[in-house]
CSV table of C-alpha atoms in Angstrom, one decimal:
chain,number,residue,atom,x,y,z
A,1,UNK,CA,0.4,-20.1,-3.9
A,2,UNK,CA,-1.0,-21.9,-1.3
A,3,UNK,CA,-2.5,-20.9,2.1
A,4,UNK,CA,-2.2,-22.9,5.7
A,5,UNK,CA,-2.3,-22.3,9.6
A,6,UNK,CA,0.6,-21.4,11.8
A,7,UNK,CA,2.1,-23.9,13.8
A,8,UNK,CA,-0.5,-24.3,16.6
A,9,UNK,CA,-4.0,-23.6,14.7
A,10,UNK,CA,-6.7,-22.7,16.6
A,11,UNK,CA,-10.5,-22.3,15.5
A,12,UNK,CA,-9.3,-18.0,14.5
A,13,UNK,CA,-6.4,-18.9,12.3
A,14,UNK,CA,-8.5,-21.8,10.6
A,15,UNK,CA,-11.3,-19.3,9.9
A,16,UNK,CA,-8.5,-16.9,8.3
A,17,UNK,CA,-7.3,-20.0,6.0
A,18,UNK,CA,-10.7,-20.6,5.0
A,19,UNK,CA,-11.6,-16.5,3.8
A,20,UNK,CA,-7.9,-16.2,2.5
A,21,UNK,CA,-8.6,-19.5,0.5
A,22,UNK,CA,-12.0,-18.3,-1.4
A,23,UNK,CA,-11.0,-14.8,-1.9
A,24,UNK,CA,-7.8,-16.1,-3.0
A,25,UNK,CA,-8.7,-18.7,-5.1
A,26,UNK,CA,-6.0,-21.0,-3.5
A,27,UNK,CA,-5.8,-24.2,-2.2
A,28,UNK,CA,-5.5,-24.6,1.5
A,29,UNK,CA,-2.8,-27.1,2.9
A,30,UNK,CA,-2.3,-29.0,6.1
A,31,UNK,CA,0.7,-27.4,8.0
A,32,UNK,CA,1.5,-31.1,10.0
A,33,UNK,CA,3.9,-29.2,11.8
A,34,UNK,CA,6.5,-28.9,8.6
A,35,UNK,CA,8.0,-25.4,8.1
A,36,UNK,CA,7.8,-22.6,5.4
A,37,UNK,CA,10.7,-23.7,3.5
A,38,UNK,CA,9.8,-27.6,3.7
A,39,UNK,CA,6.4,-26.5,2.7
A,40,UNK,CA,8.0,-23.8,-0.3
A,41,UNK,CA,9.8,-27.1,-1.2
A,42,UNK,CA,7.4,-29.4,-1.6
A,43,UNK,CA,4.8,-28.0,-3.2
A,44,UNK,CA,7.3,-25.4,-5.1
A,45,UNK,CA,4.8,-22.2,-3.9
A,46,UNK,CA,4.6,-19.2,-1.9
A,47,UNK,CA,2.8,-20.0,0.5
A,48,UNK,CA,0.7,-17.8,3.0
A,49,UNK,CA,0.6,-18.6,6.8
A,50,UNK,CA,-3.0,-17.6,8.5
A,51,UNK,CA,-1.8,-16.9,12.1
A,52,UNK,CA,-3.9,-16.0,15.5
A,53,UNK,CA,-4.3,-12.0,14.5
A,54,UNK,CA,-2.6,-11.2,11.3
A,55,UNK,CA,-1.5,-13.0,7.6
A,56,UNK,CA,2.0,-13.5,6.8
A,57,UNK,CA,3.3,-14.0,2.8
A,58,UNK,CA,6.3,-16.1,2.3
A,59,UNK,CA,7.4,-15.6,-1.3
A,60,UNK,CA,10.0,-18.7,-2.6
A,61,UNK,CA,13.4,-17.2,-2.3
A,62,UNK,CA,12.8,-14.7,-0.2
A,63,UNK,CA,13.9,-14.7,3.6
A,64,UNK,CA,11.2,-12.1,5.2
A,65,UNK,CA,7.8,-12.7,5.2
A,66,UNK,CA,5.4,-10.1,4.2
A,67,UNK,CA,2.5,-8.6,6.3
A,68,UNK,CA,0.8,-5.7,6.7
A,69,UNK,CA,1.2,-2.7,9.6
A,70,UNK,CA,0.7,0.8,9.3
A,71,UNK,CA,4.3,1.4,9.2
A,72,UNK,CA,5.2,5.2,9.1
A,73,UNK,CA,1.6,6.4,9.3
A,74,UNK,CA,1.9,5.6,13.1
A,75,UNK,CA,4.3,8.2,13.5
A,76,UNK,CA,3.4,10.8,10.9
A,77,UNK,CA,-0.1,11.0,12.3
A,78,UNK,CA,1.3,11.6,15.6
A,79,UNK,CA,2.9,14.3,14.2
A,80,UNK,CA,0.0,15.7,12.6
A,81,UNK,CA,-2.2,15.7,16.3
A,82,UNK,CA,1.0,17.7,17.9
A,83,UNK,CA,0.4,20.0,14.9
A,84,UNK,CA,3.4,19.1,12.5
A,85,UNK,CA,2.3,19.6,9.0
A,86,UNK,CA,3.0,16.2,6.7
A,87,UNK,CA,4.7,16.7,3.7
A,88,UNK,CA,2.0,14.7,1.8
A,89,UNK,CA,-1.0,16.8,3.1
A,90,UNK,CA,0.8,19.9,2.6
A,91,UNK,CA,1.8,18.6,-1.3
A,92,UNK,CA,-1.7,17.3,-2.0
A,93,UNK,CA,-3.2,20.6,-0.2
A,94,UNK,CA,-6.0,17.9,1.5
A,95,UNK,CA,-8.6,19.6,3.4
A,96,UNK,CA,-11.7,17.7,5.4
A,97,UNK,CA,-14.3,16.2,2.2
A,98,UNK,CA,-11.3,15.7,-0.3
A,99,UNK,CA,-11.8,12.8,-2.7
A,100,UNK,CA,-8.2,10.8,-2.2
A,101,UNK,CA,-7.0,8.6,-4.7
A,102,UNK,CA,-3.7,6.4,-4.3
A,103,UNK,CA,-3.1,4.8,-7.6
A,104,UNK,CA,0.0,2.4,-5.6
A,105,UNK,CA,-1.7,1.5,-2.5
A,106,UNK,CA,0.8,-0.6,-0.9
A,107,UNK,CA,0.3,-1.2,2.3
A,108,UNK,CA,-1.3,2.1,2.5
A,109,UNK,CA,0.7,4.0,5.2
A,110,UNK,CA,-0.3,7.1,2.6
A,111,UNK,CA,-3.6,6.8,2.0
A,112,UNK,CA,-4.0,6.1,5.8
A,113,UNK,CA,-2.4,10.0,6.1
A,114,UNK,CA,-5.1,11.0,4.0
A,115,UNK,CA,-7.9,9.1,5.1
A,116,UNK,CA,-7.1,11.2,8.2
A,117,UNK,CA,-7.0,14.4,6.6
A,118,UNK,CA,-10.1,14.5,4.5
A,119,UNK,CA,-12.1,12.7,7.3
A,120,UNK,CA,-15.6,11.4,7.6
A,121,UNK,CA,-16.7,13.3,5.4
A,122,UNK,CA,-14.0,12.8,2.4
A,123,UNK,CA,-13.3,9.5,0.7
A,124,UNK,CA,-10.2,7.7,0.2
A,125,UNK,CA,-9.8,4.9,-2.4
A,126,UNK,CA,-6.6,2.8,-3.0
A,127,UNK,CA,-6.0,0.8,-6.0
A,128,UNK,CA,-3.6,-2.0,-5.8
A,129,UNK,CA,-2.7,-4.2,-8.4
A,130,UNK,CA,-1.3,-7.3,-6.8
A,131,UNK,CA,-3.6,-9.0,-5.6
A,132,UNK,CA,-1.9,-10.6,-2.6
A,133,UNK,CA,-0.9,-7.4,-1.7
A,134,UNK,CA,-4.6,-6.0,-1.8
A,135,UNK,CA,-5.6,-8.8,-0.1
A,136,UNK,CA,-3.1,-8.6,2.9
A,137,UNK,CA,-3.6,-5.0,3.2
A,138,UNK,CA,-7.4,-4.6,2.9
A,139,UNK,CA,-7.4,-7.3,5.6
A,140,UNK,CA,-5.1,-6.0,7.5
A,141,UNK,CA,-6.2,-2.3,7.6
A,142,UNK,CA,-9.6,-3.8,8.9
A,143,UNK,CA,-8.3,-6.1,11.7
A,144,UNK,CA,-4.8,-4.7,12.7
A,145,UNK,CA,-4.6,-4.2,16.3
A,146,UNK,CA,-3.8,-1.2,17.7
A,147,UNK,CA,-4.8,1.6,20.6
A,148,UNK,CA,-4.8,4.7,18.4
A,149,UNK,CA,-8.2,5.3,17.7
A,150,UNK,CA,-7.5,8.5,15.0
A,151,UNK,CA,-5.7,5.7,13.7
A,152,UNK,CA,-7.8,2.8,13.4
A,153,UNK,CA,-10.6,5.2,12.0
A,154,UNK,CA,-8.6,6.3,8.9
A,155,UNK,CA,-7.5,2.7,8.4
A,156,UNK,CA,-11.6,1.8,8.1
A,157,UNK,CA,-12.9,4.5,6.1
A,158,UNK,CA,-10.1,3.3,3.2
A,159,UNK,CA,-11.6,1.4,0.2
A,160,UNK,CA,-9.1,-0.9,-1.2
A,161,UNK,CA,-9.5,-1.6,-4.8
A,162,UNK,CA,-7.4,-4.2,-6.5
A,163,UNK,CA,-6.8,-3.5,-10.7
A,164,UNK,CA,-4.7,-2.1,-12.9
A,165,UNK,CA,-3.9,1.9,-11.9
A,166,UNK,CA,-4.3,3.1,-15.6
A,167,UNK,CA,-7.1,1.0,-16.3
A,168,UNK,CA,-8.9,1.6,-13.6
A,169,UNK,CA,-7.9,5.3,-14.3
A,170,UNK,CA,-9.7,4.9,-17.5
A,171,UNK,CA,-13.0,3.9,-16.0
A,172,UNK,CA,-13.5,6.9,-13.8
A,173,UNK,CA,-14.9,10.2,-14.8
A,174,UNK,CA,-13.2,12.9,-15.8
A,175,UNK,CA,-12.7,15.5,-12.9
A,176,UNK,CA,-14.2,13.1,-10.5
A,177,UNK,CA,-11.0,12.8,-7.8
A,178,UNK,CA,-10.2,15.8,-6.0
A,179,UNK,CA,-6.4,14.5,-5.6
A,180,UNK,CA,-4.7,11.2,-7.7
A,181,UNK,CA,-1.0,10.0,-6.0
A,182,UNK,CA,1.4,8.4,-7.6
A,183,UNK,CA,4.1,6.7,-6.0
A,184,UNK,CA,5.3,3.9,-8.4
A,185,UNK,CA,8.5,2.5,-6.2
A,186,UNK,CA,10.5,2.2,-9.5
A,187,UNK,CA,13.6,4.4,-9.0
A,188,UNK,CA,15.9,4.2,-5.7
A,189,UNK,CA,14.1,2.8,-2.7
A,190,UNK,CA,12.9,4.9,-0.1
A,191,UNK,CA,11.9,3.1,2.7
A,192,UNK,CA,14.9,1.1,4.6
A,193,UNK,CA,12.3,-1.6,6.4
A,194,UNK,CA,12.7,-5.0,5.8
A,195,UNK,CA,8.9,-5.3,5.2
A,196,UNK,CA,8.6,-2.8,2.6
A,197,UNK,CA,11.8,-4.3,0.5
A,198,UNK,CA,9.9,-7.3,0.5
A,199,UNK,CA,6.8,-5.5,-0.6
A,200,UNK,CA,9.1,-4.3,-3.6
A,201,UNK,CA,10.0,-8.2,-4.2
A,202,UNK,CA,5.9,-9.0,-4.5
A,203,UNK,CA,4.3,-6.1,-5.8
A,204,UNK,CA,3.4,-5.1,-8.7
A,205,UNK,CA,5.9,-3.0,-10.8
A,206,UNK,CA,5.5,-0.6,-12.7
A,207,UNK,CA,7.4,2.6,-14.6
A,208,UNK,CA,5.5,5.9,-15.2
A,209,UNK,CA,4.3,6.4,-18.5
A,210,UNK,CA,2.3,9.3,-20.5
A,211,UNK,CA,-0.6,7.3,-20.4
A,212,UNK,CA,-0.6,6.8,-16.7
A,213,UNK,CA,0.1,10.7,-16.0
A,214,UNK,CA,-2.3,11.5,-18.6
A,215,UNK,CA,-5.3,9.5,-16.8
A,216,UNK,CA,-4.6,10.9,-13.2
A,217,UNK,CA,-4.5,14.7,-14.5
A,218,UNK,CA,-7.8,13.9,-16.5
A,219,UNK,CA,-9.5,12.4,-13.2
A,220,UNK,CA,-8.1,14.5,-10.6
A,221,UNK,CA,-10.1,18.1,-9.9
A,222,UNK,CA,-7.0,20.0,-8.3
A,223,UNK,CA,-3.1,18.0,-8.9
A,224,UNK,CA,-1.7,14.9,-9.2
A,225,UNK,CA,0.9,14.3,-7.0
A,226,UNK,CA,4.0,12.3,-7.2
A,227,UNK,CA,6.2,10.8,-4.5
A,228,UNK,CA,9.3,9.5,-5.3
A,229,UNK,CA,13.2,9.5,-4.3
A,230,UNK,CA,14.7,12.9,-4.1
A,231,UNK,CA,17.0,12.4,-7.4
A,232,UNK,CA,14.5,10.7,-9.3
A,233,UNK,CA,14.1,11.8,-13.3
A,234,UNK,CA,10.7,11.2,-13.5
A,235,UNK,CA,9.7,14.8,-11.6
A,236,UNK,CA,11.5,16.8,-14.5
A,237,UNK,CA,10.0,14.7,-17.3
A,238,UNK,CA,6.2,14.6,-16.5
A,239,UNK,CA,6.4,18.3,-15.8
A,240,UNK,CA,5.8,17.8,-11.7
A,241,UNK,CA,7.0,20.7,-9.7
A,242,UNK,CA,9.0,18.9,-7.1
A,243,UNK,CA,9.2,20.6,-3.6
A,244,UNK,CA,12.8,20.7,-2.2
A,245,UNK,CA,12.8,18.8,1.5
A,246,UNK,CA,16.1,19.2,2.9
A,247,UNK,CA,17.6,16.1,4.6
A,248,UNK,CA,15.2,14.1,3.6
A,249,UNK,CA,15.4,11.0,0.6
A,250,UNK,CA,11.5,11.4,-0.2
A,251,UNK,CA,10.2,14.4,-2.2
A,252,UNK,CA,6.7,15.1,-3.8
A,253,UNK,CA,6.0,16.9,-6.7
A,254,UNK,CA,2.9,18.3,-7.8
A,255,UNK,CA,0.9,19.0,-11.7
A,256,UNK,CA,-1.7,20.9,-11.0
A,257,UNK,CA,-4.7,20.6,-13.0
């Protein structure tokens, strides 16, 4: 991979090049006013384009780029404030001071959801094992702009962690996370954004294993819970007890401790 400026840099997308380029560990590239695909070509890389507010991921052979917004946690929170119950709050039973943790961070519309719902004085951790991914999303859950203050609070209090889910799994102490989600993204897709599919193209995959359900029930206090797509196989063979939503592609299902 290798990192550059938008078209017109100025002195705020240079300074992003720079941070994306040592966290990174990438080389930084000119842009001389040549496009993605020129750039894809010559130096046969993704690259990633540091623009005036926000980072933009161009894999090679794909046609979207990648970048990170709060997609449906926008909307869902709204819903929560108007005093809709979420589906995820309700499955994980969060309450204000919950421990949170995502094992498939994403871009962390979830985990925003929950950051919300345990609050202040609760703590929300995401692990994400691509580290592009991590690094668009940790960024971008710092920086994004937006007037939704209930909002932009949740996205801060999240601490984005990039490794391996079972092996970070493995480090923690047992009974040490109130709640451990699982949403792996390995059966139907669920979301019908162009960002997300894209997201699928560059992340990290994975399939749910014994090992990996074993972990999360060892370091959660109360339940794992799993999201996934309503017809997916893995609810029934890890023992989760899925909870029916009518109309609706995305279920949860829930192993208590």
């Amino acid at each position: 991979m290798i990192v550059t400026t938008a078209g017109r840099p100025d002195a705020q997308s240079v300074a992003l090049v720079e941070e994306a380029a040592e966290r990174l560990q990438v080389p930084v590239v000119e842009r001389k006013k040549r496009s993605i695909p020129k750039l894809q070509d010559i130096y046969q890389s993704d690259v990633l384009v540091a623009g005036k507010d926000r980072y933009s991921f161009y894999k090679r052979g794909s046609e979207e780029p990648f970048f990170f917004h709060p997609n449906s946690a926008t909307y869902r929170l709204k819903r929560i404030v108007k005093g809709e119950v979420d589906p995820l709050v309700a499955a994980a039973g969060l309450v204000p001071g919950d421990s949170f943790l995502d094992c498939t961070l994403g871009l962390g519309s979830d985990a925003i959801i929950a950051a919300s719902c345990v609050g202040a004085d609760g703590r929300v951790e995401g692990i994400e094992a691509d580290a592009v991914v991590a690094f668009l999303t940790e960024t971008g859950l710092r920086r994004f702009p937006i007037e939704f203050p209930l909002l932009q609070e949740a996205m801060e209090r999240i601490e984005v962690i990039h490794s391996e889910a079972v092996e970070f799994l493995k480090s923690c102490p047992s009974d040490s996370r109130d709640v451990v989600f699982l949403d792996p993204m390995f059966t139907t897709p669920i979301e019908e954004s162009s960002n997300f599919e894209t997201l699928r193209e560059i992340g990290a995959s994975y399939r749910l294993t014994d090992e990996w359900v074993a972990e999360a029930l060892r370091v959660c206090r109360r339940r794992v819970v799993l999201k996934d797509h309503y017809e997916s196989p893995m609810f029934e063979r890890f023992g989760f007890v899925q909870q029916i939503r009518p109309y609706t592609k995305v279920h949860y299902g829930v192993l208590e401790k």
